Coordinates of C-alpha atoms and ligand atoms in Angstrom, one line a residue:
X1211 CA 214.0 5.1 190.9
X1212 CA 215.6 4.0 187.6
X1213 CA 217.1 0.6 187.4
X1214 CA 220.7 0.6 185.9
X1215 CA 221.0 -2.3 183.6
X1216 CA 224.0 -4.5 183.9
X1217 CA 224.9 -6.2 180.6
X1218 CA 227.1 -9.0 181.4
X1219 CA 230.1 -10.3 179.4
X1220 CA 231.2 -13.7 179.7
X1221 CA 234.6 -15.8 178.6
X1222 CA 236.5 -12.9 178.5
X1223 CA 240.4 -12.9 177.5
X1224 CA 241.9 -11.2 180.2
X1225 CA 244.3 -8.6 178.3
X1226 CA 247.2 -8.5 181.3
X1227 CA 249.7 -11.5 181.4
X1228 CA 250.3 -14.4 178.9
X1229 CA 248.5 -16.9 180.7
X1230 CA 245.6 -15.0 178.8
X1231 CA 243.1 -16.3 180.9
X1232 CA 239.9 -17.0 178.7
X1233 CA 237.3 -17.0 181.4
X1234 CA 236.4 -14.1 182.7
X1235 CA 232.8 -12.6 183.1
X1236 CA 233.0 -9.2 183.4
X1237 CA 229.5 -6.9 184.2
X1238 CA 229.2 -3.2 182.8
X1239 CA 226.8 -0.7 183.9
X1240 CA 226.5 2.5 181.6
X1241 CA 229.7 1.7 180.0
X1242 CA 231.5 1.5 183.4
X1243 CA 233.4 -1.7 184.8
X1244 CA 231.7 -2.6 187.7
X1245 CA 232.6 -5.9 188.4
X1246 CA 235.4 -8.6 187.6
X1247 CA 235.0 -12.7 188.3
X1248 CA 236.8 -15.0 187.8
X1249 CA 240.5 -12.6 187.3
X1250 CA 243.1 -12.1 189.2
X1251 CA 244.1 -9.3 191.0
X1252 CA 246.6 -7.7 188.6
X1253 CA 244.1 -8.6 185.9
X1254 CA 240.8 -7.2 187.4
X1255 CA 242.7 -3.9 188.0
X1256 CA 243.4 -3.4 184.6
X1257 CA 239.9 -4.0 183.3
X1258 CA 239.1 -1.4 186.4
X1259 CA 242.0 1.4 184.8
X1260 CA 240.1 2.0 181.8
X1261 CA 237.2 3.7 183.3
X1262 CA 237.3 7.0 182.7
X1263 CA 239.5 8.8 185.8
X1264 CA 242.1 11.6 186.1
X1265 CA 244.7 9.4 185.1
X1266 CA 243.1 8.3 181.8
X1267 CA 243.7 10.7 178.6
X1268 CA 240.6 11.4 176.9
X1269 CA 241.9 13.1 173.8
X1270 CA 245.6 14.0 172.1
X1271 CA 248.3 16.0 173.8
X1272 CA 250.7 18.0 172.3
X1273 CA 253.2 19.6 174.7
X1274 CA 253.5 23.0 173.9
X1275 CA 256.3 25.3 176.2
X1276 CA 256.7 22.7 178.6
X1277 CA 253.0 21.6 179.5
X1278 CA 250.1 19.8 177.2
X1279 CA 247.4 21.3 175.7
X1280 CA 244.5 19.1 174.3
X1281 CA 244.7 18.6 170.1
X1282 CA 242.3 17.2 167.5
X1283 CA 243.4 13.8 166.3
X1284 CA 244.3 15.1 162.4
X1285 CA 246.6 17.4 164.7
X1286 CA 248.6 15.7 166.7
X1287 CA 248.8 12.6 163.9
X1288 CA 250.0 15.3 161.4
X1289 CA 252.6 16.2 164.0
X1290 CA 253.8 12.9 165.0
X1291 CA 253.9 11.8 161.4
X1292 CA 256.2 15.2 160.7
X1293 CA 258.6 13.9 163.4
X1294 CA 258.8 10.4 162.5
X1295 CA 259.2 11.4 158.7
X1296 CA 262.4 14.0 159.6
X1297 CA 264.0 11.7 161.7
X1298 CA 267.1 10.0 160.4
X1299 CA 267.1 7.4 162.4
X1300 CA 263.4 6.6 164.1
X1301 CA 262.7 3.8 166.7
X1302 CA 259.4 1.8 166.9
X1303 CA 259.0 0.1 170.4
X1304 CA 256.5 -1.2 172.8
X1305 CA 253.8 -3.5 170.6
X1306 CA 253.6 -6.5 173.5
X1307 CA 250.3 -5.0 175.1
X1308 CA 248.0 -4.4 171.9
X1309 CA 246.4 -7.0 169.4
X1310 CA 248.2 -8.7 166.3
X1311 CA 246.5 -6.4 163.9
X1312 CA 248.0 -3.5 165.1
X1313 CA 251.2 -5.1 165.9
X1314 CA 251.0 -5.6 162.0
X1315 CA 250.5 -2.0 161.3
X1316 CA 253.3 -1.3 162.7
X1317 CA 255.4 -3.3 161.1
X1318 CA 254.3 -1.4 158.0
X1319 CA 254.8 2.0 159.3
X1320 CA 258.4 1.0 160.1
X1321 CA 259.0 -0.1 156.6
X1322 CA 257.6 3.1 155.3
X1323 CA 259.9 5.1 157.8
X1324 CA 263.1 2.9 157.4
X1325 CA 263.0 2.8 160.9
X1326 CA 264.2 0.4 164.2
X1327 CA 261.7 -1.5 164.8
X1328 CA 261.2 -3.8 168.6
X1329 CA 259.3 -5.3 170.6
X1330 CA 259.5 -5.5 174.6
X1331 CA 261.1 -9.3 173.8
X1332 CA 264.6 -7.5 173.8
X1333 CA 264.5 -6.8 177.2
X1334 CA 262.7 -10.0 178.4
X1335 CA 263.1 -13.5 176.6
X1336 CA 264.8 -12.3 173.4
X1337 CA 267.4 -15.1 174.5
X1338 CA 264.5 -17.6 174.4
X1339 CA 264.2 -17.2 170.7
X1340 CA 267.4 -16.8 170.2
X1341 CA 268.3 -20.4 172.1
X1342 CA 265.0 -21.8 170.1
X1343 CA 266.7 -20.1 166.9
X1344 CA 269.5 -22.1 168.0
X1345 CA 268.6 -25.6 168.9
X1346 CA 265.2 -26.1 168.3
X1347 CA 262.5 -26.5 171.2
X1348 CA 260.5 -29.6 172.6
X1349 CA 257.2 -28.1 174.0
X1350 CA 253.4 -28.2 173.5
X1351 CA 250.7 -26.1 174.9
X1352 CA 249.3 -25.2 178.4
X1353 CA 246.5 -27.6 178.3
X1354 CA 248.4 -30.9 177.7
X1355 CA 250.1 -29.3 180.8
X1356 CA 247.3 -29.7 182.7
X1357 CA 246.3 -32.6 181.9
X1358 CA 249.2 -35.0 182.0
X1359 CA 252.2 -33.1 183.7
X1360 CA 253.1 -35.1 186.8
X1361 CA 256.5 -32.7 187.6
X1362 CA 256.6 -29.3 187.5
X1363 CA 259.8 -26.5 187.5
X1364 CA 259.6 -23.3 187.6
X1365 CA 263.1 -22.1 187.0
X1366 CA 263.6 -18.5 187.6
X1367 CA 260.2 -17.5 187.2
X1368 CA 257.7 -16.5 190.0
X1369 CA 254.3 -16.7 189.2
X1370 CA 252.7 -16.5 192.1
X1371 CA 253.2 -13.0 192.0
X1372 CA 253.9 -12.8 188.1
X1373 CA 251.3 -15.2 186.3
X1374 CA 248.9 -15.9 189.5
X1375 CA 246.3 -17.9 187.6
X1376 CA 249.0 -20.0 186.1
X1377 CA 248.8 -22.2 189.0
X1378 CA 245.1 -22.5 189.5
X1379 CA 244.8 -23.1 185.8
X1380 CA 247.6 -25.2 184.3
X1381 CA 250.2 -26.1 186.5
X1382 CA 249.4 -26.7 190.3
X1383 CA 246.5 -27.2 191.8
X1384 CA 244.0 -27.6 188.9
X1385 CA 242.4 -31.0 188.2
X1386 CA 243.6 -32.5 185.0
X1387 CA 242.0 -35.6 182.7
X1388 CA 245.2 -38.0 183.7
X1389 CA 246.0 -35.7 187.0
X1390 CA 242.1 -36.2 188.6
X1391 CA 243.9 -35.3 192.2
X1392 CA 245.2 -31.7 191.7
X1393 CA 247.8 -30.7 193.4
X1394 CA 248.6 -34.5 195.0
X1395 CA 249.0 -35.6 191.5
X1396 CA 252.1 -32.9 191.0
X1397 CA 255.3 -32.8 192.4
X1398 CA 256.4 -29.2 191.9
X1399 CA 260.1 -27.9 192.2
X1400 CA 261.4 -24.3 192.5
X1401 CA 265.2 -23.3 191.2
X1402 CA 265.8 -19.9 192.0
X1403 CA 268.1 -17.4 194.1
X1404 CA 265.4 -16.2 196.3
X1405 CA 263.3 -18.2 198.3
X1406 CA 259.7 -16.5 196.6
X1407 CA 256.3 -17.2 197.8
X1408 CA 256.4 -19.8 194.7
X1409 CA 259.1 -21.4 196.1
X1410 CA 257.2 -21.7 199.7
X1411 CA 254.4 -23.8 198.2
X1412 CA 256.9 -25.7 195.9
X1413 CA 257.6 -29.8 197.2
X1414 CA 261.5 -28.8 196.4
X1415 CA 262.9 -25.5 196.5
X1416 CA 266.6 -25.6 195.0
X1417 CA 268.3 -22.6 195.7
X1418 CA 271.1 -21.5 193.3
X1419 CA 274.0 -18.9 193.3
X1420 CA 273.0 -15.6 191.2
X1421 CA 273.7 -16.2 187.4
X1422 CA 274.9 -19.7 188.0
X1423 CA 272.2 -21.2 186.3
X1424 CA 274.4 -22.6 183.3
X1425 CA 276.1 -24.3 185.8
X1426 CA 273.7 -26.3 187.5
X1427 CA 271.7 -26.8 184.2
X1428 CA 275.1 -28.7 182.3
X1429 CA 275.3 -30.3 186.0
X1430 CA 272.4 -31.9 185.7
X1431 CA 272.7 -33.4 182.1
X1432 CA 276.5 -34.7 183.4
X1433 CA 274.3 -36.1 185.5
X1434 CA 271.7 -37.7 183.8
X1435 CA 274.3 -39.2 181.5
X1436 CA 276.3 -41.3 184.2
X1437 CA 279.1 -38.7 184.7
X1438 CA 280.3 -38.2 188.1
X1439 CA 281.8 -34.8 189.1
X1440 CA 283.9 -34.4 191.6
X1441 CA 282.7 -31.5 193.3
X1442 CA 280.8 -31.0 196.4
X1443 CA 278.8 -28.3 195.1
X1444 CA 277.7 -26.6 191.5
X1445 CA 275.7 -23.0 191.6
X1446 CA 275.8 -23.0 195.3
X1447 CA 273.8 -26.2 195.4
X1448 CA 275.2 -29.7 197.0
X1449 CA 276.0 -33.0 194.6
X1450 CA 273.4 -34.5 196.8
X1451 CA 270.6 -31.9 196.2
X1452 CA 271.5 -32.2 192.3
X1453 CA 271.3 -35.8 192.0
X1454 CA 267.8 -36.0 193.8
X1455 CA 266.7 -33.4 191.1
X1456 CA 267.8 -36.2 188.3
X1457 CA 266.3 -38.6 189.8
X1458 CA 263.0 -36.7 190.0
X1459 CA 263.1 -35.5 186.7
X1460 CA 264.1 -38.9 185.2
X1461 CA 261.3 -40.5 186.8
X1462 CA 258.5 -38.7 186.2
X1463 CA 255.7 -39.9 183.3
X1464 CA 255.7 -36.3 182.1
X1465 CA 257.8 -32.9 183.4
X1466 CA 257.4 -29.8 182.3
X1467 CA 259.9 -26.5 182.9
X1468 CA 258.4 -23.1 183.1
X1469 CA 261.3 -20.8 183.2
X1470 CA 261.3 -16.7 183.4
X1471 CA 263.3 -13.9 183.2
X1472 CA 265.3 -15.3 186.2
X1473 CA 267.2 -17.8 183.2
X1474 CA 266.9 -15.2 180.3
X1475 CA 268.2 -12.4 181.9
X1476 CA 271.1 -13.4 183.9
X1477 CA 274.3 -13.9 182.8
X1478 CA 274.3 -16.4 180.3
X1479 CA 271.8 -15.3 178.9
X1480 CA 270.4 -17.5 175.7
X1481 CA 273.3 -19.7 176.5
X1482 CA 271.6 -20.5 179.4
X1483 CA 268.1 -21.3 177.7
X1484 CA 270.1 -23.0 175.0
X1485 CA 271.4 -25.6 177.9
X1486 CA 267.8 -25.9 179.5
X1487 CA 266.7 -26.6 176.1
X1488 CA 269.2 -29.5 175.2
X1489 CA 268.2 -30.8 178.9
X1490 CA 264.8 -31.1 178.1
X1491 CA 265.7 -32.6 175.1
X1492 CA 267.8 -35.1 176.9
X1493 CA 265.0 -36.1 179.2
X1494 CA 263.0 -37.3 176.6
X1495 CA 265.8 -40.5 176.2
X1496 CA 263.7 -41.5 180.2
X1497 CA 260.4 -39.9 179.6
X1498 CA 258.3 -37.1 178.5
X1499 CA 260.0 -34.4 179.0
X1500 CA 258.9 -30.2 177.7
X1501 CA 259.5 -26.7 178.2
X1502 CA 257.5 -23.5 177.8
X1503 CA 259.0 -19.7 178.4
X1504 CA 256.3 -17.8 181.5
X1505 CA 256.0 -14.8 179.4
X1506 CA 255.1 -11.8 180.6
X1507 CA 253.2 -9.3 178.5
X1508 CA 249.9 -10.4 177.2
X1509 CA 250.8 -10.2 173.5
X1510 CA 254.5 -10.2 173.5
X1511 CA 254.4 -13.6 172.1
X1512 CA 252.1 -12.6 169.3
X1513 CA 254.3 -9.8 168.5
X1514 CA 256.6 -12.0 168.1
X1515 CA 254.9 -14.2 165.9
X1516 CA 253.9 -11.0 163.7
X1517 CA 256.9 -9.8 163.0
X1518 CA 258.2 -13.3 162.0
X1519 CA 255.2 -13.3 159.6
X1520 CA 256.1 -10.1 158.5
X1521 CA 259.4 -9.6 158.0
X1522 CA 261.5 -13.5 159.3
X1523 CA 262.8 -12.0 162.3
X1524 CA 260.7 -11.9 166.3
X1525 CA 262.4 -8.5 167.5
X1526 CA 265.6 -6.0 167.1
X1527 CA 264.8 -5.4 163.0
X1528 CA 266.3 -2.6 161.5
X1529 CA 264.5 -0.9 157.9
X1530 CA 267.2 1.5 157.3
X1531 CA 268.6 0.3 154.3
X1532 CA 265.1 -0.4 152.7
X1533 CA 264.3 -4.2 153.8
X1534 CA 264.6 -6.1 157.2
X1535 CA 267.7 -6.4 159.1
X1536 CA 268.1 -8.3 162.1
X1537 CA 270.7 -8.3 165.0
X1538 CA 269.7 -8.2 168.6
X1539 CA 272.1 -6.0 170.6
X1540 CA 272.9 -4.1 167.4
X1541 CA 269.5 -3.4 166.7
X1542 CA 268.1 -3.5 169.9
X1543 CA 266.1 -0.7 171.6
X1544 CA 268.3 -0.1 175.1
X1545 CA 271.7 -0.3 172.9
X1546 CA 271.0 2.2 170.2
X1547 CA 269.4 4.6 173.3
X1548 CA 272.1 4.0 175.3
X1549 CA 274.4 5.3 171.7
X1550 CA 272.2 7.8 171.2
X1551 CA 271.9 6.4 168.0
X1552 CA 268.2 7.1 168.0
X1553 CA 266.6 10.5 166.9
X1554 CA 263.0 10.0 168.0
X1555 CA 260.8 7.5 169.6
X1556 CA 257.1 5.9 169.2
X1557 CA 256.2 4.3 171.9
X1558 CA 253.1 1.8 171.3
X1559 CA 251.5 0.9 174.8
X1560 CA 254.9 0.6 176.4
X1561 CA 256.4 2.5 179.5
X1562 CA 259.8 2.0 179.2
X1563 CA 261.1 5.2 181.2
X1564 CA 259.9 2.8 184.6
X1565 CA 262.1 -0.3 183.6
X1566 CA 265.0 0.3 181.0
X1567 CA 268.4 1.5 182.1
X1568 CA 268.8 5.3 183.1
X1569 CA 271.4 6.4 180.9
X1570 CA 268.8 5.3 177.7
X1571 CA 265.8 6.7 179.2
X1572 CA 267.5 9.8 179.6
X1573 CA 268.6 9.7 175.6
X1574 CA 265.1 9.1 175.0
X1575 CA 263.7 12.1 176.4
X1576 CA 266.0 14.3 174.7
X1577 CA 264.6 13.7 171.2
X1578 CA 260.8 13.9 170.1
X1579 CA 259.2 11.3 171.9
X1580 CA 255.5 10.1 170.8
X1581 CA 253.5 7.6 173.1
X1582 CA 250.8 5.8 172.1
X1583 CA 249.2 5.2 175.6
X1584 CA 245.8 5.5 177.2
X1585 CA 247.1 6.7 180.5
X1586 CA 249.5 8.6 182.7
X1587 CA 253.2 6.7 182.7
X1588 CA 256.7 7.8 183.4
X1589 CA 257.0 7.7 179.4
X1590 CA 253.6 9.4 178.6
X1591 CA 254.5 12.4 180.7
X1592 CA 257.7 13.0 179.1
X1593 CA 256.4 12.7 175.9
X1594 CA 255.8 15.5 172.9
X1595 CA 252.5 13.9 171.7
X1596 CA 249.9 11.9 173.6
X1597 CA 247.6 9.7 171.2
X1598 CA 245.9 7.9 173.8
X1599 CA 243.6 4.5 172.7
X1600 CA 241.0 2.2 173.4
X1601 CA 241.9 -0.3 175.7
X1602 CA 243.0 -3.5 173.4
X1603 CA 240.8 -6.2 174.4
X1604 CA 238.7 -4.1 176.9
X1605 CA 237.2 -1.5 174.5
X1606 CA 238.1 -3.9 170.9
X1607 CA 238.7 -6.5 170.0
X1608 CA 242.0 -8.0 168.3
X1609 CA 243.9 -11.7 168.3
X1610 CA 246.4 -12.1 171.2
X1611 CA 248.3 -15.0 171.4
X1612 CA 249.1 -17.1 174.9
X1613 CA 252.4 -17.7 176.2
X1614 CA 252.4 -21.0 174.4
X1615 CA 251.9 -19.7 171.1
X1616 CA 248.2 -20.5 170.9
X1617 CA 245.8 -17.7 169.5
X1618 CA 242.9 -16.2 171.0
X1619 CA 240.4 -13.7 170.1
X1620 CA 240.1 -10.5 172.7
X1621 CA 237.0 -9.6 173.2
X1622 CA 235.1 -6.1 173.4
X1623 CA 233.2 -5.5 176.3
X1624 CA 232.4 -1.9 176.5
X1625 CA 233.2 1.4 174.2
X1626 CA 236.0 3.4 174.4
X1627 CA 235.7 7.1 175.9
X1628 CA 234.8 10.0 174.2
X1629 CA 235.4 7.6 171.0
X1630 CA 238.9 7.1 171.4
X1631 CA 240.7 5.3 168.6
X1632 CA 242.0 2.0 169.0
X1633 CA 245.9 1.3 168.6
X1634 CA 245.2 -0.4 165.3
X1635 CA 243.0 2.9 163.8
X1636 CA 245.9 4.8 165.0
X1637 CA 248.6 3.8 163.1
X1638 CA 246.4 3.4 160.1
X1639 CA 246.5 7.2 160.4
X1640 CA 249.9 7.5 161.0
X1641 CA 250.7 5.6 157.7
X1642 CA 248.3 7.6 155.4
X1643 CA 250.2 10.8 157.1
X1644 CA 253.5 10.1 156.8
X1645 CA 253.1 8.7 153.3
X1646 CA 251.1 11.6 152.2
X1647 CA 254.5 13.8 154.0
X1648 CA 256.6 10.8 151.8
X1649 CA 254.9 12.1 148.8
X1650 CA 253.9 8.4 148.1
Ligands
LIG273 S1 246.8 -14.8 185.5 FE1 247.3 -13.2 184.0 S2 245.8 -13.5 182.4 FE2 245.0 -14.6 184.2 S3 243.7 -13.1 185.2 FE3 245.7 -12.9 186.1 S4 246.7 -11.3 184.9 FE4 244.9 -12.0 183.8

């Protein structure tokens, strides 16, 4: 009997959340996954999804009368390229699950089409970078976390479920070089609405009214400053509660807040970043005090960080008059749907059919809709054309940068089916076609 070789990959970037966890050994037996250490659930699954299976695309689809038939690549890129080069008024979206280089292709291809051009940020912590636009931001990276942070919040965030490494790694239990005892050495608070499974392991669980985080937040600084209110209660939480929190964050050697889409997404929105923010700032007149943003696609930060590069602005840029234009809500994917200002879609490794509103999904699918995506989503299946890729940092490699900003290299740990393209090759193509459609 013939002995399968397993070739075994170690230090691994795991391509799912933005903890980017950087340790992973992954083994591969005739270019098949066959076993994960060291991930996460949510992580190890993905690394699992791109063997091949019935629900991975193994070449380009074009839907013809309602059902796909299987296309050569110089096909269906000649046909996307036709629809994004008639389109008056084409959007670019997704970009938060693939490497920096391709992030940067598409950046060009936008230019070249005058197109909208966004990034999954608009729907998740577009307000943190619009607070950090705003008023600046004390923070540093995940490892001086570790290492010193003696108080931890996680405000509106849940990683447990969200970022479960997070806690292993950085923020809970790990060991640290000033925090030898673990999870003794940290006391770790929770702010939310719902009592989470975070919030069960947390030393403080404060539990505040839906969307009335501003509240509690300015609370908190009144607070810290000498003020006294004369209420009984802010956000659904008692004066007594809030003023143990102070006294806990004041007297700490060195807090941290990790906050999620729990503070960016409710009603305040940046405003409410803006005031955790200026809080954290505040702290620093008692002790060390910093703040990081959980986010939540792998990349989203470094698409981010590209566009900025590129073009001065993180997300919500419009080309249509020829050079960048930036106004999030104006220019921002689910408002223009939602106007049906929008006459087709690329989609690059996004599914946003399963999370944005309805009434823009359903604009969406009434003009030509291309989806860059290796398998079957709610957005894929209602697509025109299927250009399906290699896994980014599975099947290539590419830069991806961690929810604190720091780069890392992705790394390649088996070939692609049936020698699929990666994201980056693929919008390469798209440029030479639609330039060559430009006449440039
Ligand atoms: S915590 Fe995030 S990056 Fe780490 S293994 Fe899990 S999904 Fe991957």
């Amino acid at each position: 009997m013939a002995v399968r070789k397993i070739k075994t990959v170690y230090d691994v970037v795991c391509p799912f959340c933005g903890t980017l966890c950087d340790d992973l050994e992954v083994d591969v037996v005739d270019n098949k996954i066959t076993e994960v250490r060291n991930g996460c659930q949510i992580g190890t699954k993905k690394f699992f999804a791109s063997n091949p299976s019935e629900h991975r695309y193994k070449t380009p689809l074009i839907k013809v009368n309602g059902s796909f038939k299987e296309a050569s690549w110089d096909e269906a890129l000649d046909k996307a390229a036709d629809i994004l080069v008639k389109a008056k008024r084409p959007l670019l979206y997704g970009f938060s699950s693939t490497e920096c280089e391709a992030q940067s292709k598409g950046v060009e291809l936008a230019e070249i089409l005058g197109a909208i051009l966004d990034n999954t940020a608009s729907v998740c912590h577009g307000p943190t970078i619009l607070a950090e636009q705003d008023v600046g931001v004390p923070t540093s990276t995940l490892g001086e976390y570790k290492n010193r942070a003696d108080l931890v919040i996680f405000w509106g965030c849940n990683p447990v479920h969200a970022h479960p490494r997070h806690l292993s790694r950085y923020s809970e239990f790990v060991r640290g070089y000033f925090r030898k005892d673990g999870r003794n050495d940290r006391f770790i608070v929770v702010i939310d609405p719902r009592n989470t499974h975070t919030a069960q392991i947390a030393d403080l669980f404060i539990q505040v009214n839906p969307s009335e985080d501003y509240g509690l937040l300015n609370a908190i600084r009144a607070i810290l400053r000498g003020v006294e209110l004369d209420e009984k209660e802010v956000a659904g939480v008692s004066m007594e509660n809030i003023k143990e929190l102070a006294d806990k964050v004041k007297s700490c050697n060195f807090g941290v807040i990790f906050f999620g889409m729990g503070l960016t997404q409710s009603l305040a929105h940046h405003r409410n970043i803006d005031a955790a923010i200026c809080l954290t700032r505040e702290l620093n007149d008692h002790t060390k005090f910093l703040i990081t943003p959980m986010r939540g696609h792998y990349n989203v930060t470094g698409a981010n960080q590209v566009f900025t590069w590129i073009t001065g602005y993180p997300f919500s840029i419009d080309f249509s008059r020829g050079y960048p234009r930036y106004n999030p809500g104006e220019f921002s994917s689910v408002e223009l749907l939602l106007k049906d200002q929008v006459d087709a879609s690329l989609m690059v490794s996004t599914d946003p059919a399963s999370n944005f509103p309805a009434a823009s999904v359903k604009n969406m699918f009434k003009h030509p809709l291309i989806a860059i995506e290796p398998h079957e989503t709610p957005t894929s299946v209602n697509a025109d054309i299927i250009l399906p890729p290699a896994y980014a940092g599975i099947e290539c490699e590419g830069t991806a940068y961690r929810m604190d900003s720091i780069p890392l290299r992705l790394r390649k740990v088996k070939d692609a089916p049936n020698g699929l393209l990666t994201d980056r090759e693929i919008l390469e193509r798209l440029i030479e076609k639609v330039k060559e459609k430009k006449g440039e």
